[in-house]
Coordinates of C-alpha atoms and ligand atoms in Angstrom, one line a residue:
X1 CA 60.1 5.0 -129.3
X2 CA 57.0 4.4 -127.5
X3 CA 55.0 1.1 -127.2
X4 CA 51.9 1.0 -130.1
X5 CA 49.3 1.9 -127.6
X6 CA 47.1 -1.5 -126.7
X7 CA 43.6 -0.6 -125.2
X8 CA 40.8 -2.5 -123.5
X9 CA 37.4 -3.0 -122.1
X10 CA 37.4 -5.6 -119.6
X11 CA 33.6 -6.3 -118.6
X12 CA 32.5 -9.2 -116.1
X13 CA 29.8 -10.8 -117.9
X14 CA 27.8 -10.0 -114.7
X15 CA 24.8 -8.2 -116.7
X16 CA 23.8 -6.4 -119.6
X17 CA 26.3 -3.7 -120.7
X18 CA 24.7 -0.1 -119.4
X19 CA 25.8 3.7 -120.7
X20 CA 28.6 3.5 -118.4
X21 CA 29.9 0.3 -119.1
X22 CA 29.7 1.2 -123.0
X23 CA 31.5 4.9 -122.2
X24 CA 34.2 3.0 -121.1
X25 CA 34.7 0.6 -123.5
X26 CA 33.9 3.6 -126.2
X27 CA 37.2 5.6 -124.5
X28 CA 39.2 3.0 -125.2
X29 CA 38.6 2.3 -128.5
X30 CA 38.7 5.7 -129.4
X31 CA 42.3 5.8 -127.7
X32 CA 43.5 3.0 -129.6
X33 CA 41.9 4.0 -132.9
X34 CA 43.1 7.6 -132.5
X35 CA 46.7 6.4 -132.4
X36 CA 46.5 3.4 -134.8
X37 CA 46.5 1.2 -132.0
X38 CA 45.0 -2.1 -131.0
X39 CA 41.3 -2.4 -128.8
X40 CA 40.8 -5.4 -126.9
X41 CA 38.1 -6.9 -125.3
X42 CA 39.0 -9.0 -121.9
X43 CA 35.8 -11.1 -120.1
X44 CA 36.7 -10.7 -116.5
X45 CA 34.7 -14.0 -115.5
X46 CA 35.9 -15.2 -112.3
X47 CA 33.1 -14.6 -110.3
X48 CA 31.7 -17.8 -111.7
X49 CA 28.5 -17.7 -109.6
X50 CA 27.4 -14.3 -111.2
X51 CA 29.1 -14.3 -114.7
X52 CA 26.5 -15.7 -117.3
X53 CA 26.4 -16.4 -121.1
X54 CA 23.2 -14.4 -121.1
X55 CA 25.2 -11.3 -120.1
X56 CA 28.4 -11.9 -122.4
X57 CA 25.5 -12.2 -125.4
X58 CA 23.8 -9.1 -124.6
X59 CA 27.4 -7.1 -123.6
X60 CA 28.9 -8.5 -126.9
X61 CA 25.6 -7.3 -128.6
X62 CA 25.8 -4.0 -127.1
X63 CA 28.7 -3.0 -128.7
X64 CA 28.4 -4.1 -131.8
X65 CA 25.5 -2.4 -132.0
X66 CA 27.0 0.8 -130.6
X67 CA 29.6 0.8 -133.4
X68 CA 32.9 -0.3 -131.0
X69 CA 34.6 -3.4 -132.5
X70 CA 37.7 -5.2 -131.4
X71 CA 40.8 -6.2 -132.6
X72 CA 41.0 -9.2 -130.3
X73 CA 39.4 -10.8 -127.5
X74 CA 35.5 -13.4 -127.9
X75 CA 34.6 -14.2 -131.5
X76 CA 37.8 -12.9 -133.3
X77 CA 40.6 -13.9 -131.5
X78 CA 44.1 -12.8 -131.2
X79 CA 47.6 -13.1 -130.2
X80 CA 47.5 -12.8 -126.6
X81 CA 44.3 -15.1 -125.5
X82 CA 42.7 -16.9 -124.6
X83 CA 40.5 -13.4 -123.7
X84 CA 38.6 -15.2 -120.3
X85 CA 40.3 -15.1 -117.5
X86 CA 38.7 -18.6 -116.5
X87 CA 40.9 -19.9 -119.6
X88 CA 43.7 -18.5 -118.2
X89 CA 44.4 -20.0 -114.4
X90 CA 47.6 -21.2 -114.9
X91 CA 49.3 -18.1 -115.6
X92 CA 47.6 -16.3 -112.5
X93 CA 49.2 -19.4 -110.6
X94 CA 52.5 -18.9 -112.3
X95 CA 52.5 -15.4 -111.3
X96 CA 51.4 -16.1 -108.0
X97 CA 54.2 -18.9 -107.1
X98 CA 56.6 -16.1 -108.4
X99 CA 55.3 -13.3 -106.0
X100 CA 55.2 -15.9 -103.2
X101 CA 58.7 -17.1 -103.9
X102 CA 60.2 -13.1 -104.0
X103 CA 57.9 -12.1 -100.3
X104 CA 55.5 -10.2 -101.7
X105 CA 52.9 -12.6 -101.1
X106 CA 51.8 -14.7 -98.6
X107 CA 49.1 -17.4 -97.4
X108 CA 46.0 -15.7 -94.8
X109 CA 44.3 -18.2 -92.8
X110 CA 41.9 -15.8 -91.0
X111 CA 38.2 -16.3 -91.3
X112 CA 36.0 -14.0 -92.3
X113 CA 34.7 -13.8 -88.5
X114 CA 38.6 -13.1 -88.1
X115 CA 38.8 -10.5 -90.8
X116 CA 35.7 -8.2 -89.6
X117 CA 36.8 -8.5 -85.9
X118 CA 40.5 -7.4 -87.1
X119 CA 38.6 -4.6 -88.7
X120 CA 36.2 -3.5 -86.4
X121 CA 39.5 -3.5 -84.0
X122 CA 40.9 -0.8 -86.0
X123 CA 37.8 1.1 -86.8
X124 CA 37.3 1.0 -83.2
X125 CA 40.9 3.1 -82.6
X126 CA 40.3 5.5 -84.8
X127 CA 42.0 3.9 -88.1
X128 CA 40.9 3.0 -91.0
X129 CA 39.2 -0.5 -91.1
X130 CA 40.7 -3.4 -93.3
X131 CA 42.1 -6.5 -92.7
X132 CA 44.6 -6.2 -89.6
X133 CA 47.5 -8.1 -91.2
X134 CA 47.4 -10.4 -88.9
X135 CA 49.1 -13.8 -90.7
X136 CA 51.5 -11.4 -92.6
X137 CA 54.4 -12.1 -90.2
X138 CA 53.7 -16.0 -89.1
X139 CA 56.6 -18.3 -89.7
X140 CA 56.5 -21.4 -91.9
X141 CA 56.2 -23.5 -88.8
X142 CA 53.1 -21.3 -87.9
X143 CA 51.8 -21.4 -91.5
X144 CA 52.3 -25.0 -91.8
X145 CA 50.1 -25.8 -88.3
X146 CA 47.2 -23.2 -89.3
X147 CA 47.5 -25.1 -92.7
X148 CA 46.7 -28.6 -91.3
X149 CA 44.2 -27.1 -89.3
X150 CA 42.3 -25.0 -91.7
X151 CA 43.1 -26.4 -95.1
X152 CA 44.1 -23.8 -97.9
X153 CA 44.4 -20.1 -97.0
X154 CA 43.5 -17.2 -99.3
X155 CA 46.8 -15.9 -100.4
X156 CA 47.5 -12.1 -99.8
X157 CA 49.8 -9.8 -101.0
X158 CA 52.3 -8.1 -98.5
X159 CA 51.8 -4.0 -99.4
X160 CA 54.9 -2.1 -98.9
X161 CA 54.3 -0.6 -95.7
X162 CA 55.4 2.9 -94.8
X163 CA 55.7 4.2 -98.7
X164 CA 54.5 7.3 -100.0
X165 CA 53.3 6.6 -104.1
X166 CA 52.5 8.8 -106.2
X167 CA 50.1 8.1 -108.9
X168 CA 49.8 9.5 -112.2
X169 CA 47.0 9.8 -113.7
X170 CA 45.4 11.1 -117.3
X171 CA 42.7 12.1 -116.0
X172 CA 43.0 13.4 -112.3
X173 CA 46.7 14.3 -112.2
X174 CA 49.1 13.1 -109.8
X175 CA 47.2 11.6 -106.9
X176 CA 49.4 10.3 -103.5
X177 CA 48.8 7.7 -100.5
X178 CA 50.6 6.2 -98.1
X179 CA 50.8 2.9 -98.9
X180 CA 49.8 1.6 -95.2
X181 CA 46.6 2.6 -95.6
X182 CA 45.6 0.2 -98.4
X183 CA 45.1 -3.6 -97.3
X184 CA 47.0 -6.4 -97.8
X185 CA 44.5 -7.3 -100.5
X186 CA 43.6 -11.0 -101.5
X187 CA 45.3 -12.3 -105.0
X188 CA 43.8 -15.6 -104.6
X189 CA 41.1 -17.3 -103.0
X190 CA 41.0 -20.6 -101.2
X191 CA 39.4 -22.5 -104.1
X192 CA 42.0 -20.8 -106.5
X193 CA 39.8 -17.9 -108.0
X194 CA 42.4 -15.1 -108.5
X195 CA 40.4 -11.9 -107.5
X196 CA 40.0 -8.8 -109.7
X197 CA 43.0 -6.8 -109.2
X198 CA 45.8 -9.7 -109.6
X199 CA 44.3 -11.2 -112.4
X200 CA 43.7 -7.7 -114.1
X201 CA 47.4 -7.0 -113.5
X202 CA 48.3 -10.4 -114.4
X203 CA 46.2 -10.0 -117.8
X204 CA 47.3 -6.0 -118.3
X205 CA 51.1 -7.1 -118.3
X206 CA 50.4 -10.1 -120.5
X207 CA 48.6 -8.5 -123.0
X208 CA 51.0 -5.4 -122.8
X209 CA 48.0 -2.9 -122.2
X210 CA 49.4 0.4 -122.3
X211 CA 46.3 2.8 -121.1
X212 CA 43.9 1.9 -119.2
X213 CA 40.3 4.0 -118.7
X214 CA 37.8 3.5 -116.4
X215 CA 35.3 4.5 -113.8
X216 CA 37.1 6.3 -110.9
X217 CA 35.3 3.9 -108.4
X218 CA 38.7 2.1 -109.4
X219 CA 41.6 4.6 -108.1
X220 CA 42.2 2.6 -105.2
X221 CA 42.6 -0.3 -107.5
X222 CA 44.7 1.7 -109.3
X223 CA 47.3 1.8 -106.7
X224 CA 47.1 -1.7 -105.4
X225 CA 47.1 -2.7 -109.5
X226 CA 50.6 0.1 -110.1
X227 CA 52.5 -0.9 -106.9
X228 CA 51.9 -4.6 -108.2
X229 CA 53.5 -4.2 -111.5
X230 CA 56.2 -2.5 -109.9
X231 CA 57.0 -5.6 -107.4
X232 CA 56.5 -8.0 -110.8
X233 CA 59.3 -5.4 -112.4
X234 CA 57.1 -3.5 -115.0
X235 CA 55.7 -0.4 -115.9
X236 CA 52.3 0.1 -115.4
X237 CA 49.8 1.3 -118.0
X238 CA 49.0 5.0 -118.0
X239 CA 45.7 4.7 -116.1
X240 CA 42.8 7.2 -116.7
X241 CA 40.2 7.1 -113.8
X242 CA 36.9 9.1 -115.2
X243 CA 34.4 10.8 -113.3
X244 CA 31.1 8.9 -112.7
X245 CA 27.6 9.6 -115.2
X246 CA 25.3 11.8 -113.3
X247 CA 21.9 12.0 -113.6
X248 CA 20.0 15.3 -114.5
X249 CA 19.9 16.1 -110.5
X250 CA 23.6 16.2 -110.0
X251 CA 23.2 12.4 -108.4
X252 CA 24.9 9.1 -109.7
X253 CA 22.9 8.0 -112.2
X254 CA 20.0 5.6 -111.5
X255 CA 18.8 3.3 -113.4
X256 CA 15.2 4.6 -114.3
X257 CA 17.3 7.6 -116.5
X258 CA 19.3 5.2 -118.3
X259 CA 18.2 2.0 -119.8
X260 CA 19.9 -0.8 -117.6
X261 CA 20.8 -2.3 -120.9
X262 CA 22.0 -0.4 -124.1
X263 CA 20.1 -2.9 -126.2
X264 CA 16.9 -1.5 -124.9
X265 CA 18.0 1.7 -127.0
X266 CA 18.3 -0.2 -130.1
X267 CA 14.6 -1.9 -129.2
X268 CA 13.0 1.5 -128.6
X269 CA 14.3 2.9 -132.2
X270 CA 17.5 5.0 -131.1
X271 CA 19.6 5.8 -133.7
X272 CA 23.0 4.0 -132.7
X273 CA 25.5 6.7 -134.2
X274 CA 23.6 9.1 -132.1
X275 CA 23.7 7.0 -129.3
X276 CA 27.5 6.9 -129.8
X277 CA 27.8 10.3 -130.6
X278 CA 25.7 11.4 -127.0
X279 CA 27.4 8.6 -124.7
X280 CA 31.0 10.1 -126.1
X281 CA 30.0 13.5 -124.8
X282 CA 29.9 12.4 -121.5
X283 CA 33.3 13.9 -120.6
X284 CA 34.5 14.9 -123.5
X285 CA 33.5 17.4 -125.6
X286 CA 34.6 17.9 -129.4
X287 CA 34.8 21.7 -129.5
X288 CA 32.8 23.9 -127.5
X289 CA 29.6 25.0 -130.2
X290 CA 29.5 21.6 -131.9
X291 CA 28.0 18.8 -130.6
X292 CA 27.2 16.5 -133.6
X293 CA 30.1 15.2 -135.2
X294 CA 31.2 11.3 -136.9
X295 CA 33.4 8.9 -135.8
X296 CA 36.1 9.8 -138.3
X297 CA 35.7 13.8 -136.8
X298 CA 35.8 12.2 -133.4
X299 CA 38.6 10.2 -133.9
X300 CA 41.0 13.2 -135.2
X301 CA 40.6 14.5 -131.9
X302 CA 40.1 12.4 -129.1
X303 CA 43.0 12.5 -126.2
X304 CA 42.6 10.4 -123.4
X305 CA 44.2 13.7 -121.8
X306 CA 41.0 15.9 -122.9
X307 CA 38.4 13.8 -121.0
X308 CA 36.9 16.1 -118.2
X309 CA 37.5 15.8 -114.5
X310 CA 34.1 16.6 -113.5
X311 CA 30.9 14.3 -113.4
X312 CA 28.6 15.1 -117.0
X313 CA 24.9 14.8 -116.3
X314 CA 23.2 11.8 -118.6
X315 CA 20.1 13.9 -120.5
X316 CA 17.5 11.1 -122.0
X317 CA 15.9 14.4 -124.1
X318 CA 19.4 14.9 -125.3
X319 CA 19.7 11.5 -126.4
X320 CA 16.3 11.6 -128.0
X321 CA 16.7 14.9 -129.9
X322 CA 20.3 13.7 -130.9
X323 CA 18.5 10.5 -132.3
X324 CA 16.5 12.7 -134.4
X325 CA 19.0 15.4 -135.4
X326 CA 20.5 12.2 -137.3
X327 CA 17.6 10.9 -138.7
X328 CA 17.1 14.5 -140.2
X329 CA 20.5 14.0 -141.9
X330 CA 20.0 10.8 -143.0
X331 CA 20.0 10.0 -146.8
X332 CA 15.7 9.0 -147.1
X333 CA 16.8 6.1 -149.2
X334 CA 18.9 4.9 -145.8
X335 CA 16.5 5.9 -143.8
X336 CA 14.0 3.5 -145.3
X337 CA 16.1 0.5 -144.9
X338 CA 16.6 1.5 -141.3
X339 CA 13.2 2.2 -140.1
X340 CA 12.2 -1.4 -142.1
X341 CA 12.9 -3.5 -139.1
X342 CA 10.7 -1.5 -136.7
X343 CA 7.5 -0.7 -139.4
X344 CA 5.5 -3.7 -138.2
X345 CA 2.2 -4.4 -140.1
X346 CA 2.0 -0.5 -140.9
X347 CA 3.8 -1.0 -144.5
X348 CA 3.3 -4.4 -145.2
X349 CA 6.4 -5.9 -146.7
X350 CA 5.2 -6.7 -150.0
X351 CA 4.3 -2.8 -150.3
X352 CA 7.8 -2.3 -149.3
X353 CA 9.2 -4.9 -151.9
X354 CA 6.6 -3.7 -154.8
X355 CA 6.8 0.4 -153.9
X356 CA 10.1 1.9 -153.3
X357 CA 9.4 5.1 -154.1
X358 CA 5.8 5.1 -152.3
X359 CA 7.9 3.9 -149.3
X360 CA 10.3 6.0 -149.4
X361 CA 7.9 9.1 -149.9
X362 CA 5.8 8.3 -147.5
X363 CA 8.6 8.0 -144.6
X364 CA 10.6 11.3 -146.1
X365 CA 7.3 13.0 -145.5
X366 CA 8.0 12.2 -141.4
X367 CA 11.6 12.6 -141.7
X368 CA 11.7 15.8 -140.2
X369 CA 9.2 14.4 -137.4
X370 CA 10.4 11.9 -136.2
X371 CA 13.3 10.8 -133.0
X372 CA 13.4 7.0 -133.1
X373 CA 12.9 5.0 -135.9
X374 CA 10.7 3.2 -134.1
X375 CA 8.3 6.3 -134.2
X376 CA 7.8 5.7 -137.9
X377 CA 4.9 2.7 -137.7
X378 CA 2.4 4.9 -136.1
X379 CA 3.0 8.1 -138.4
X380 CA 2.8 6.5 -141.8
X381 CA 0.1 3.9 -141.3
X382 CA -2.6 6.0 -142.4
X383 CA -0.9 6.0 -145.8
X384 CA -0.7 1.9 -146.0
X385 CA -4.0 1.6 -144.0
X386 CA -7.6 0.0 -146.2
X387 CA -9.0 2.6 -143.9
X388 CA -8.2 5.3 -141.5
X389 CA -9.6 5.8 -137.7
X390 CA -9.9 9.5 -136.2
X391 CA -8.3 10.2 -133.5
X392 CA -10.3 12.8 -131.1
X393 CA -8.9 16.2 -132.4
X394 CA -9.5 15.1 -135.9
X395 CA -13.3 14.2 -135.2
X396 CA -13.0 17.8 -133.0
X397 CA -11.7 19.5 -136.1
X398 CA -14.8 17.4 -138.3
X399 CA -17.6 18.9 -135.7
X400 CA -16.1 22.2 -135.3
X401 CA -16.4 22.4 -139.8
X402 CA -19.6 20.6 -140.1
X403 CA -20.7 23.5 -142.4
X404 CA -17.5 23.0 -145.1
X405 CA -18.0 18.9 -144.4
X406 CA -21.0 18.2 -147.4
X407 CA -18.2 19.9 -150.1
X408 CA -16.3 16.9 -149.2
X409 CA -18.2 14.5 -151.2
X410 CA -17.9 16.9 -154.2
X411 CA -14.2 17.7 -154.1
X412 CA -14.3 13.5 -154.1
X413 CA -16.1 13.5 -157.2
X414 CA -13.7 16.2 -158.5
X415 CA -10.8 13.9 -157.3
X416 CA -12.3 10.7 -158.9
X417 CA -12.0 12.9 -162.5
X418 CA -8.9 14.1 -161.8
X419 CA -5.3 12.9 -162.6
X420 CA -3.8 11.8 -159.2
X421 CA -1.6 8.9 -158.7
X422 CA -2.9 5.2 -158.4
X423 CA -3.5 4.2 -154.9
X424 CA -2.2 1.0 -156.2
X425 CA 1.5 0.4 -155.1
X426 CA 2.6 -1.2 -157.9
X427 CA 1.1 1.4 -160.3
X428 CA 2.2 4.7 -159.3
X429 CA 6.4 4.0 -159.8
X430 CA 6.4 6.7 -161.9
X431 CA 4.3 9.2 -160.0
X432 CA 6.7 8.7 -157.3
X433 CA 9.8 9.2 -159.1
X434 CA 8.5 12.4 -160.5
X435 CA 7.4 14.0 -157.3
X436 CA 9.7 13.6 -154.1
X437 CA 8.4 14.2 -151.1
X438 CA 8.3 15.9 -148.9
X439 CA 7.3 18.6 -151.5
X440 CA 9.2 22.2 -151.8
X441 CA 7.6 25.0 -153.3
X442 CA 8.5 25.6 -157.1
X443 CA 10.1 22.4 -157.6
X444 CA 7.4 20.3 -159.6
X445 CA 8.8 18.9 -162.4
X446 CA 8.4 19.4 -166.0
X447 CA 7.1 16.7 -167.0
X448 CA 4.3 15.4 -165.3
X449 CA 3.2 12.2 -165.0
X450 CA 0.0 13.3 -163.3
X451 CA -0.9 15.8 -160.4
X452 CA 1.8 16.9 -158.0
X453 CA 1.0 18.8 -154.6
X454 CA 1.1 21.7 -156.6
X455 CA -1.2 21.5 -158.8
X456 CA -4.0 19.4 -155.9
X457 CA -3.5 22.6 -153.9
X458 CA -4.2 25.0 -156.7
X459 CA -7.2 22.7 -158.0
X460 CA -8.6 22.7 -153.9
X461 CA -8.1 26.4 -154.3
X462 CA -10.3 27.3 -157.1
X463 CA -12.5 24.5 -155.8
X464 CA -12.9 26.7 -152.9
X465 CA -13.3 29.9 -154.5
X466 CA -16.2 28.5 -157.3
X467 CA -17.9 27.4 -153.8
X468 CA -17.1 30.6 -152.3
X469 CA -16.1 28.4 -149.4
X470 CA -13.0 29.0 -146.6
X471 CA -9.7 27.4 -148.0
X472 CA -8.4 27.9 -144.2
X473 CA -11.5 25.9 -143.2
X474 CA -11.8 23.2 -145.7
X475 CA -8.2 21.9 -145.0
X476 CA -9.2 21.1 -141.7
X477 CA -11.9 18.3 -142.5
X478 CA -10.3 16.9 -145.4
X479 CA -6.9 16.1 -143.4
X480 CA -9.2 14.6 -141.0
X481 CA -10.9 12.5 -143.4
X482 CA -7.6 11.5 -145.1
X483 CA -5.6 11.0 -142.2
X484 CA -7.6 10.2 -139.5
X485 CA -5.4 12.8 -137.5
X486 CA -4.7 16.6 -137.3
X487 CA -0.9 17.1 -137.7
X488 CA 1.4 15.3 -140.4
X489 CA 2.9 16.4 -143.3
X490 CA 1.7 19.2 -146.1
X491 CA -2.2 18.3 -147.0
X492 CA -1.1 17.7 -150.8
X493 CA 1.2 15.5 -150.0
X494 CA -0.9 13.7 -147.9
X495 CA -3.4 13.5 -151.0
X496 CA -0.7 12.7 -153.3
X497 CA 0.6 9.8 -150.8
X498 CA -2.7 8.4 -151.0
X499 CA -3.6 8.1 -154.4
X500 CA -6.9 8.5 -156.6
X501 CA -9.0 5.3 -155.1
X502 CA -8.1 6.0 -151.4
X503 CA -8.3 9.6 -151.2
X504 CA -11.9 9.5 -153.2
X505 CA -13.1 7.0 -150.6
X506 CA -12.1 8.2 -147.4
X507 CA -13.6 11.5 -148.4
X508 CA -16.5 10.0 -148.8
X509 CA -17.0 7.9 -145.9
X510 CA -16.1 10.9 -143.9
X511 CA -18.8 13.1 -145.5
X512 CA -21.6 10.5 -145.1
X513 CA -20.6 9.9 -141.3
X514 CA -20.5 13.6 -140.7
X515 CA -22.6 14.9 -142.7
Ligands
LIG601 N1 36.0 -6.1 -114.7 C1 36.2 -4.7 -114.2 C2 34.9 -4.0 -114.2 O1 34.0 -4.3 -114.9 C3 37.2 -4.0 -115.0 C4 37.8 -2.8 -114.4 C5 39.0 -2.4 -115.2 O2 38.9 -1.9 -116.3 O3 40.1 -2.6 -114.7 O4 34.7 -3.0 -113.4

């Protein structure tokens, strides 16, 4: 029987957590939750001078808000912690005294001057340049001296020289070095600090990680991590080393494409289930003519096995239009309470609290326009707004109809007469209910409350006609007047969004400033 996979995402609290970063840990979730496994999160916070609290916050943050959680590891806990490796020095020193006491590690005293002259050395003869080995073979007596002289060594581990490994890996295959050509890498520091690949094997064995996924800029750690766990007597997870995130250009991805932080996705409005959905398609595709699937869909099919071998290209536009392909399929009533936090003054909150079903009109009516929720403010403001501003092409459209503009303050009168909805939010519950919008031909309802887009554009109509005026030309003014712009939703919705009052007065105003 084979181990219940154990996942994780080991981040170094080192910055905010980026697309990458967040494909990663969104692998290895998937992984575990594919096979009913566990996903843990590991903060790899040795490098104490760059590791911040500032960073675990917004890295934390970043995947919650992404939709990955965790079984165990900050904030929830768990059976193998503590999840810091700072917390967890003792065991690294344990493990180390062990290694020391079979010869597979030993104590360096070179300085760095000593290190990159024992490189250079090498380069200089045509081999590859790392540290020469040169304290491997001292003998205790040797040791001790350099000891008293130098103080406390880093400690090294002795590579098995000589040895052809093969590697297997999920993602690439098989891959084979000689072992001579990688270094005798440093476990431990002089002040005690195990580095990144002992205390990663140290934590991968302890928390019995089974798969591990990852950027392939760690191969070689791959190999130094694998020959490790065979010295300490274990298996080694089945490692996965991924392809890098391109940029549209074919180069590695810089950071003016992707926002440094994932947070700043949630700031500009980005729907996070798109965001999830986009960042899993970078290497892995769910069938080859669907690109928009859930979680649950996801999860039926993800293999580690299945991620591609070649670098995908990160596409902003792709994000964006993913963003909005979701907010098209979102229920409006959801949509309302997820476009809330980013509405600003342009609905003020007790029109929200006292007009559900204005609200909600008003932002179904931009439901099909819209990528980010953020994008919602600006569009629906003119509904919510005492009064509106033109923006140029509306006061173009205004100049270019001057000779349709002085019906405008008679198809206000009409309005005033007429049996529209309150512009008061609290007063027009009912006129809401009875009309969603956005409005589809031949759905009014039976029974009316008052005037539905229907009936505003059939009254406009025979307005027209009695005037023997240009339907096609009177639109244009009076969705300038109303609106204060020249695109939006149908005109009679517009109308009906506004209300008796507000409708009556803008077309006023705009008549006597244009006319
Ligand atoms: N802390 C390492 C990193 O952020 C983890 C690499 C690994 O998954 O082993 O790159």
């Amino acid at each position: 029987m084979t181990a219940t996979p154990r996942l994780r995402f080991a981040p170094s609290p080192t910055g905010p957590l980026h697309i990458g970063g967040a494909r990663t840990a969104l692998y290895n979730w998937a992984a575990a939750r594919a096979q009913g496994g566990s996903f843990l999160l590991r903060i790899e916070d040795t490098d104490r001078a760059r590791s911040t609290e500032e960073s675990l916050r917004q890295i934390l943050a970043g995947l919650r808000w992404v939709g990955i959680d965790w079984d165990e590891g900050p904030e929830v806990g768990g059976a193998h912690g503590p999840y810091f490796q700072t917390e967890r020095l003792e065991l690294y020193q344990r493990y180390a005294q062990q290694l020391i006491d079979g010869g597979h590690a030993y104590e360096c005293f070179a300085t760095p001057e000593e290190v990159q002259e024992g490189r250079e050395k090498l380069q200089a003869a045509g081999q590859r340049p790392m540290y020469d080995r040169r304290h491997r073979d001292l003998s205790a007596a040797e040791r001790d001296a350099l000891r008293a002289e130098r103080g406390p060594g880093s400690l090294r581990f002795r590579m098995p020289l000589d040895q052809q490994w093969t590697l297997p890996d999920l993602c690439k295959g098989d891959v084979s070095i000689n072992l001579a050509e990688l270094d005798d890498w440093v476990m431990i520091r002089p002040d005690g600090m195990p580095t990144y690949n002992f205390a990663c094997v140290v934590d991968d064995l302890e928390m019995g990680i089974t798969h591990v996924v990852r950027g392939e800029e760690h191969l070689m750690n791959g190999f130094k991590q694998a020959v490790l766990f065979d010295l300490l007597g274990a298996a080694a997870p089945q490692y996965a080393h991924i392809p890098l995130i391109l940029g549209k250009g074919g180069k590695k991805l810089s950071k003016r494409e992707a926002s440094v932080d994932i947070l700043e996705y949630r700031d500009k409005g980005y729907v996070p289930e798109a965001v999830f959905n986009y960042i899993t398609l970078l290497g892995w595709s769910f069938s080859g003519d669907q690109d928009v699937f859930s979680k649950q869909e996801m999860l039926a099919k993800f293999r580690i096995e299945d991620i591609g071998s070649s670098g995908s290209k990160f596409d902003d536009e792709k994000l964006r239009w993913m963003s909005g392909d979701y907010i098209r399929r979102m229920d409006p009533a959801e949509l309302v309470e997820r476009v809330r936090p980013f509405v600003g003054e342009a609905i003020p909150a007790a029109v929200f609290d006292a007009a559900p079903g204005l609200v909600r009109n008003a932002v179904a009516c931009y439901q099909e326009r819209i990528e980010l929720f953020a994008e919602i403010a600006d569009k629906v403001a003119w509904v919510f707004a005492d009064a509106v501003s033109f923006d140029d092409q509306a006061q173009k459209k205004m100049t270019k109809h001057a000779d349709v503009v002085p019906h405008l303050a008679a198809y206000a009168d009409l309005l005033e007469s007429s049996n529209l909805p309150s512009s008061d939010p609290a007063a027009r519950a009912a006129a809401d209910a009875a009309f969603p919008l956005p409005s589809k031909q031949g759905a009014e309802p039976v029974a009316e409350p008052c005037m539905g887009p229907a009936a505003l554009e059939a009254q406009l109509r025979a307005f027209c006609e009695e005037r023997d005026i240009k339907f096609g030309h009177v639109v244009h003014p009076v969705r300038a007047a109303l609106t204060g712009t020249t695109a939006g939703p149908g005109l009679f919705d517009c109308v009906f969004l506004l209300g008796r009052d507000k409708a009556v007065a803008r077309l006023r105003a705009a008549a006597a400033s244009n006319g």
